[in-house]
Coordinates of C-alpha atoms and ligand atoms in Angstrom, one line a residue:
M1 CA 80.8 -24.9 -24.6
R2 CA 82.5 -23.6 -27.4
P3 CA 83.0 -20.1 -28.1
V4 CA 81.5 -18.2 -30.4
I5 CA 84.2 -14.8 -29.6
E6 CA 87.9 -15.5 -29.0
V7 CA 89.5 -12.9 -28.4
S8 CA 93.8 -13.0 -27.8
G9 CA 96.5 -10.8 -27.2
V10 CA 95.0 -7.4 -28.7
R11 CA 96.3 -4.0 -28.5
K12 CA 94.2 -1.1 -29.6
T13 CA 96.2 2.8 -29.0
Y14 CA 94.9 6.5 -29.7
G15 CA 98.2 7.8 -30.7
K16 CA 100.0 7.8 -27.4
T17 CA 96.3 6.6 -26.1
V18 CA 96.6 2.5 -24.8
A19 CA 93.3 2.5 -25.1
V20 CA 93.8 -1.5 -24.6
A21 CA 97.5 -2.8 -23.8
D22 CA 96.5 -6.2 -23.2
A23 CA 92.8 -8.6 -23.0
S24 CA 91.6 -12.0 -24.2
F25 CA 88.4 -13.7 -23.2
E26 CA 86.5 -16.1 -24.8
V27 CA 82.6 -15.5 -25.2
H28 CA 80.5 -19.3 -25.2
E29 CA 77.5 -19.4 -26.6
G30 CA 74.1 -18.3 -24.6
E31 CA 75.7 -17.2 -21.7
I32 CA 75.6 -13.3 -20.9
F33 CA 78.6 -12.1 -20.7
G34 CA 79.5 -9.0 -19.6
L35 CA 82.9 -6.3 -20.1
I36 CA 83.1 -4.8 -16.7
G37 CA 84.9 -1.4 -15.8
P38 CA 85.9 2.1 -14.7
N39 CA 84.2 5.3 -17.9
G40 CA 87.8 4.1 -19.7
A41 CA 89.5 1.4 -18.7
G42 CA 88.1 0.3 -22.5
K43 CA 85.6 -1.0 -22.6
T44 CA 83.9 0.2 -25.6
T45 CA 87.8 -0.6 -27.7
T46 CA 87.0 -4.2 -27.2
M47 CA 83.7 -4.1 -27.9
E48 CA 84.5 -2.2 -31.7
C49 CA 87.4 -4.0 -32.1
V50 CA 85.8 -7.2 -31.1
E51 CA 82.1 -6.2 -33.3
G52 CA 84.6 -5.5 -36.7
L53 CA 84.4 -1.6 -36.0
R54 CA 88.1 -1.0 -35.5
K55 CA 91.7 -3.0 -36.1
P56 CA 93.5 -3.7 -32.9
D57 CA 96.7 -3.3 -33.5
S58 CA 98.6 -6.1 -32.7
G59 CA 96.5 -9.8 -31.2
T60 CA 93.8 -11.9 -32.8
I61 CA 89.8 -11.9 -32.8
A62 CA 87.3 -13.9 -34.2
V63 CA 82.9 -14.0 -34.3
L64 CA 81.5 -17.0 -34.8
G65 CA 85.0 -18.9 -36.9
L66 CA 85.2 -15.2 -37.9
D67 CA 87.4 -12.5 -38.6
P68 CA 86.0 -9.6 -37.4
F69 CA 87.6 -7.1 -39.4
R70 CA 88.4 -9.0 -42.7
Q71 CA 85.0 -10.4 -43.0
V72 CA 82.8 -8.0 -41.6
Y73 CA 80.5 -7.9 -44.5
K74 CA 80.0 -11.7 -43.8
L75 CA 79.6 -11.6 -40.4
Q76 CA 77.7 -8.9 -40.3
D77 CA 74.2 -11.1 -40.7
R78 CA 75.1 -13.1 -37.6
I79 CA 75.6 -9.7 -35.2
G80 CA 73.2 -7.1 -33.8
V81 CA 74.9 -4.3 -32.1
Q82 CA 74.2 -1.4 -29.6
L83 CA 76.6 1.4 -29.3
Q84 CA 77.0 3.5 -27.4
Q85 CA 74.8 6.4 -27.1
A86 CA 73.7 6.3 -31.0
Q87 CA 71.9 8.6 -32.6
L88 CA 69.3 9.0 -35.6
Q89 CA 68.3 11.3 -38.0
K90 CA 65.7 12.6 -35.8
R91 CA 62.8 13.0 -37.5
I92 CA 63.4 9.2 -38.6
K93 CA 59.6 7.2 -37.3
V94 CA 60.8 4.8 -35.1
W95 CA 59.2 2.1 -38.1
E96 CA 60.7 3.7 -40.4
A97 CA 64.1 2.9 -38.6
I98 CA 63.5 -0.4 -37.6
D99 CA 61.9 -0.6 -41.8
L100 CA 65.9 1.1 -42.7
W101 CA 67.7 -0.9 -40.5
A102 CA 66.0 -4.2 -42.0
S103 CA 66.8 -3.5 -44.9
L104 CA 70.6 -3.7 -44.4
Y105 CA 70.8 -7.5 -44.3
G106 CA 70.7 -9.7 -47.0
K107 CA 68.8 -11.9 -44.6
K108 CA 64.8 -12.4 -43.8
P109 CA 64.5 -9.7 -41.0
V110 CA 62.6 -10.4 -36.7
D111 CA 59.2 -9.6 -37.7
A112 CA 59.1 -6.5 -36.3
K113 CA 55.8 -5.9 -35.1
R114 CA 56.1 -8.1 -32.0
L115 CA 59.5 -7.1 -31.8
L116 CA 57.5 -3.6 -31.0
D117 CA 55.4 -5.3 -29.1
Q118 CA 58.1 -7.5 -27.4
L119 CA 60.0 -3.8 -26.2
G120 CA 57.3 -2.2 -25.4
L121 CA 57.5 0.6 -28.1
A122 CA 54.0 -0.5 -30.3
D123 CA 52.3 2.7 -29.7
K124 CA 55.8 4.5 -31.0
R125 CA 55.2 4.0 -33.8
N126 CA 54.9 6.8 -35.5
A127 CA 57.0 9.0 -33.3
W128 CA 58.9 10.2 -33.8
F129 CA 63.7 9.8 -32.8
M130 CA 63.0 13.0 -31.4
N131 CA 60.1 12.9 -29.4
L132 CA 61.1 9.8 -28.0
S133 CA 62.2 9.5 -23.4
G134 CA 65.5 7.7 -22.8
G135 CA 64.5 4.8 -22.2
Q136 CA 61.8 4.6 -25.8
K137 CA 65.4 5.9 -27.2
Q138 CA 67.6 3.5 -25.7
R139 CA 64.5 -0.2 -25.8
L140 CA 64.9 1.0 -30.4
S141 CA 68.4 1.1 -31.3
I142 CA 67.8 -2.8 -28.8
A143 CA 65.4 -3.4 -31.2
L144 CA 67.1 -2.3 -34.0
A145 CA 70.2 -4.4 -32.7
L146 CA 68.4 -6.8 -33.2
I147 CA 66.0 -6.2 -36.3
N148 CA 68.3 -9.2 -38.0
D149 CA 68.4 -12.2 -35.4
P150 CA 71.5 -12.0 -34.8
E151 CA 73.2 -15.1 -33.6
V152 CA 75.1 -12.5 -31.5
V153 CA 74.5 -9.2 -30.0
F154 CA 76.6 -6.9 -29.2
L155 CA 74.9 -4.0 -25.9
D156 CA 77.5 -1.1 -25.0
E157 CA 76.1 0.2 -21.4
L158 CA 72.9 0.1 -23.0
T159 CA 70.9 1.0 -18.8
T160 CA 72.9 4.4 -18.0
G161 CA 70.6 6.8 -17.2
L162 CA 67.6 5.1 -17.3
D163 CA 65.5 5.6 -13.7
P164 CA 65.6 2.0 -11.9
Q165 CA 61.7 0.6 -14.0
A166 CA 63.1 0.9 -16.8
R167 CA 66.2 -0.7 -16.6
H168 CA 64.7 -4.0 -15.2
A169 CA 63.1 -3.6 -18.0
I170 CA 65.0 -3.8 -20.1
W171 CA 67.1 -6.8 -18.3
D172 CA 64.1 -9.0 -18.6
L173 CA 64.8 -9.0 -21.9
V174 CA 68.0 -9.1 -22.7
R175 CA 67.6 -12.2 -20.3
D176 CA 64.4 -12.8 -23.3
I177 CA 67.9 -13.2 -25.4
R178 CA 69.8 -15.8 -24.2
V179 CA 67.0 -17.5 -23.7
R180 CA 65.7 -18.0 -27.5
G181 CA 69.6 -18.8 -27.9
K182 CA 71.7 -15.2 -28.7
T183 CA 75.6 -14.9 -26.5
V184 CA 75.1 -11.4 -26.1
F185 CA 78.0 -10.1 -24.9
L186 CA 77.7 -6.3 -22.8
T187 CA 79.6 -3.7 -21.5
T188 CA 78.5 -1.9 -18.2
H189 CA 80.3 0.2 -15.2
L190 CA 76.9 -0.9 -13.2
M191 CA 78.0 -3.4 -11.1
E192 CA 74.5 -4.6 -10.1
E193 CA 73.8 -4.7 -13.5
A194 CA 76.7 -6.8 -14.4
E195 CA 75.8 -8.7 -11.0
R196 CA 72.3 -9.0 -11.8
L197 CA 72.4 -9.8 -15.5
C198 CA 75.7 -11.8 -16.3
D199 CA 77.0 -15.2 -16.5
R200 CA 80.1 -14.3 -16.3
V201 CA 82.2 -11.0 -16.5
A202 CA 85.8 -9.6 -17.1
I203 CA 87.1 -7.0 -15.2
M204 CA 88.9 -4.3 -16.8
E205 CA 91.1 -1.1 -16.1
H206 CA 93.5 1.0 -17.7
G207 CA 93.3 -1.3 -20.7
R208 CA 93.9 -5.0 -18.9
I209 CA 91.8 -8.0 -18.1
I210 CA 92.1 -8.3 -14.5
D211 CA 90.0 -11.4 -13.9
I212 CA 87.0 -13.3 -15.5
D213 CA 84.6 -15.3 -14.0
T214 CA 80.7 -15.9 -12.8
P215 CA 79.6 -12.8 -10.7
E216 CA 79.1 -15.6 -6.9
K217 CA 82.8 -17.1 -7.8
L218 CA 84.9 -13.0 -7.8
V219 CA 83.2 -12.6 -5.2
R220 CA 83.5 -15.4 -3.0
R221 CA 87.3 -15.6 -4.5
Y222 CA 88.6 -12.2 -3.4
C223 CA 85.5 -10.8 0.0
P224 CA 85.5 -14.5 1.9
E225 CA 84.3 -11.8 4.3
R226 CA 81.2 -11.7 6.2
T227 CA 78.6 -9.7 8.6
V228 CA 76.3 -10.3 10.8
V229 CA 74.2 -7.9 12.0
L230 CA 72.1 -8.2 15.4
D231 CA 70.5 -6.8 18.1
V232 CA 70.0 -9.2 21.7
E233 CA 67.1 -8.3 23.8
D234 CA 70.2 -7.9 26.9
P235 CA 73.5 -7.9 25.9
G236 CA 74.9 -9.8 29.0
D237 CA 77.5 -12.1 28.1
A238 CA 76.7 -11.9 24.9
G239 CA 79.6 -10.2 23.6
A240 CA 82.0 -12.1 25.5
H241 CA 80.7 -16.2 23.4
F242 CA 80.7 -13.7 19.9
Q243 CA 84.2 -13.3 20.8
T244 CA 84.5 -16.9 21.2
I245 CA 83.6 -18.2 17.4
P246 CA 85.5 -19.4 15.5
K247 CA 86.7 -17.0 12.7
V248 CA 85.3 -14.0 14.0
E249 CA 87.7 -11.7 13.2
S250 CA 85.8 -8.1 15.3
V251 CA 82.3 -7.9 17.2
T252 CA 82.0 -5.1 17.9
C253 CA 78.7 -3.5 20.4
A254 CA 76.2 -0.3 19.0
S255 CA 73.6 0.2 22.6
L256 CA 71.7 -3.4 22.2
R257 CA 73.2 -3.7 17.9
F258 CA 76.3 -6.1 17.2
T259 CA 77.8 -6.3 14.2
I260 CA 79.9 -9.8 13.7
R261 CA 82.7 -9.1 10.1
G262 CA 84.4 -12.6 10.1
Q263 CA 85.7 -14.8 7.3
G264 CA 84.0 -18.2 5.0
D265 CA 80.3 -19.5 4.4
D266 CA 80.4 -20.7 8.1
L267 CA 80.2 -17.2 9.7
V268 CA 76.7 -17.2 9.6
T269 CA 75.8 -21.0 10.8
E270 CA 78.4 -20.4 13.1
V271 CA 76.8 -17.3 14.9
I272 CA 73.2 -18.6 15.8
H273 CA 74.6 -21.9 16.7
C274 CA 76.0 -19.9 19.6
L275 CA 73.0 -17.3 20.1
S276 CA 71.3 -21.7 20.6
E277 CA 74.0 -22.7 22.7
N278 CA 74.1 -19.4 24.6
R279 CA 70.2 -18.8 24.4
I280 CA 70.6 -15.3 23.8
R281 CA 67.3 -13.5 22.6
V282 CA 67.5 -11.5 19.0
T283 CA 65.1 -9.9 17.5
D284 CA 66.4 -8.4 14.7
F285 CA 69.1 -10.3 12.7
R286 CA 71.1 -9.6 8.9
T287 CA 73.7 -10.5 7.0
I288 CA 75.6 -8.7 5.5
L289 CA 77.2 -10.0 1.9
P290 CA 79.7 -8.0 -0.3
N291 CA 79.3 -7.9 -4.0
L292 CA 80.6 -6.9 -7.2
E293 CA 81.3 -3.4 -5.5
D294 CA 83.8 -5.4 -3.0
V295 CA 85.5 -6.9 -5.3
F296 CA 86.0 -4.1 -7.2
L297 CA 87.2 -2.2 -4.5
K298 CA 90.0 -4.5 -3.8
L299 CA 91.1 -5.9 -6.7
T300 CA 91.9 -2.3 -7.8
G301 CA 91.9 0.1 -4.9
R302 CA 89.6 2.4 -5.8
S303 CA 85.3 2.5 -6.3
I304 CA 84.1 1.9 -9.5
R305 CA 82.2 5.4 -9.0
E306 CA 85.5 7.1 -8.2
Ligands
ATP401 N1 88.5 6.9 -31.3 C1 89.4 8.2 -30.2 N2 90.4 8.5 -29.9 C2 90.6 8.7 -29.2 N3 91.3 8.3 -28.4 C3 90.4 7.9 -28.2 C4 88.8 7.1 -29.0 N4 88.2 6.0 -28.2 C5 89.0 5.9 -27.4 N5 89.7 7.3 -26.6 C6 90.8 6.9 -24.7 O1 90.9 5.7 -24.6 C7 90.4 4.9 -24.0 C8 89.1 3.9 -24.1 O2 88.3 4.4 -23.7 P1 86.6 3.5 -23.8 O3 86.1 4.5 -24.8 O4 87.2 1.9 -24.5 O5 86.7 3.4 -22.5 P2 85.3 2.6 -21.9 O6 86.1 1.5 -21.7 O7 84.6 2.3 -23.0 O8 85.0 3.7 -20.7 P3 83.4 4.0 -20.5 O9 82.9 4.0 -19.3 O10 82.9 5.9 -20.4 O11 82.5 3.7 -21.8 C9 90.1 6.3 -23.1 O12 91.4 7.1 -22.9 C10 89.6 7.1 -24.9 O13 90.1 8.4 -23.9
MG402 MG1 82.5 3.3 -23.2

């Protein structure tokens, strides 16, 4: 796959603040790529450099083969940008905002009616911006980012502050953008969002990228531990049997519930094998798999929410 965005050795400071110390990554055509990290990690700054809104102190960036800072006008028609916490005039109507945005581009805009339908804003066409709910404002800002039928879409913290329902609706929408063959570059500090939405993620902290990969591979790389929690009818010698399972690190028991911790993908199979071999009857069985949140904790020593 050909890279749509190429970032190499980018550094950006604001006075004494080093917002981005050193960032290098590529975004491939047709993927949803996420830049994840805690508040202040440098995500927005990196994205704004890629969009051509800010000039990096050093390093190089290419978007669709163009220099986003020097060739910003050429690029503008081909990208769509949703800014973190964008505000519009209070009394601009939804359709007016769409019309205004469409007029900014040197090419034919997409079918605005269809776009508003897709974003669930059809019945808000005549509403003022100030009378939209947070989720509707967010959807409008995504509509504005898509009005020029861009090849690359930039979404900065697209679901921050939304309720779970609105969030899921917006995730579906972003997946639709990918289905239409477009490339999506987004930032988020929600690990669940990254895990569910992104094909690949770059983990950023203190202006540096720590690692880049698919969420699954990152989890496998940094968090190979697995946990099985099961309830038995009669503990008997079960605990002793569980201790003999290969790669088991700890077995704890509270009343009839065992928690078995160990390493590697085979742990669960080995536990099931042990249960059947020793005819241990279970009344409940579940596995706990680590996620990106755990990866973040492992890599940085702190939770992303701290
Ligand atoms: N225009 C600016 N002037 C000065 N400092 C800035 C400016 N914009 C960002 N910073 C600083 O640069 C650092 C990185 O900020 P940035 O907005 O890129 O982080 P972020 O990862 O997007 O955070 P968040 O998750 O809160 O959106 C922060 O320390 C911030 O205070
Ligand atoms: Mg930000």
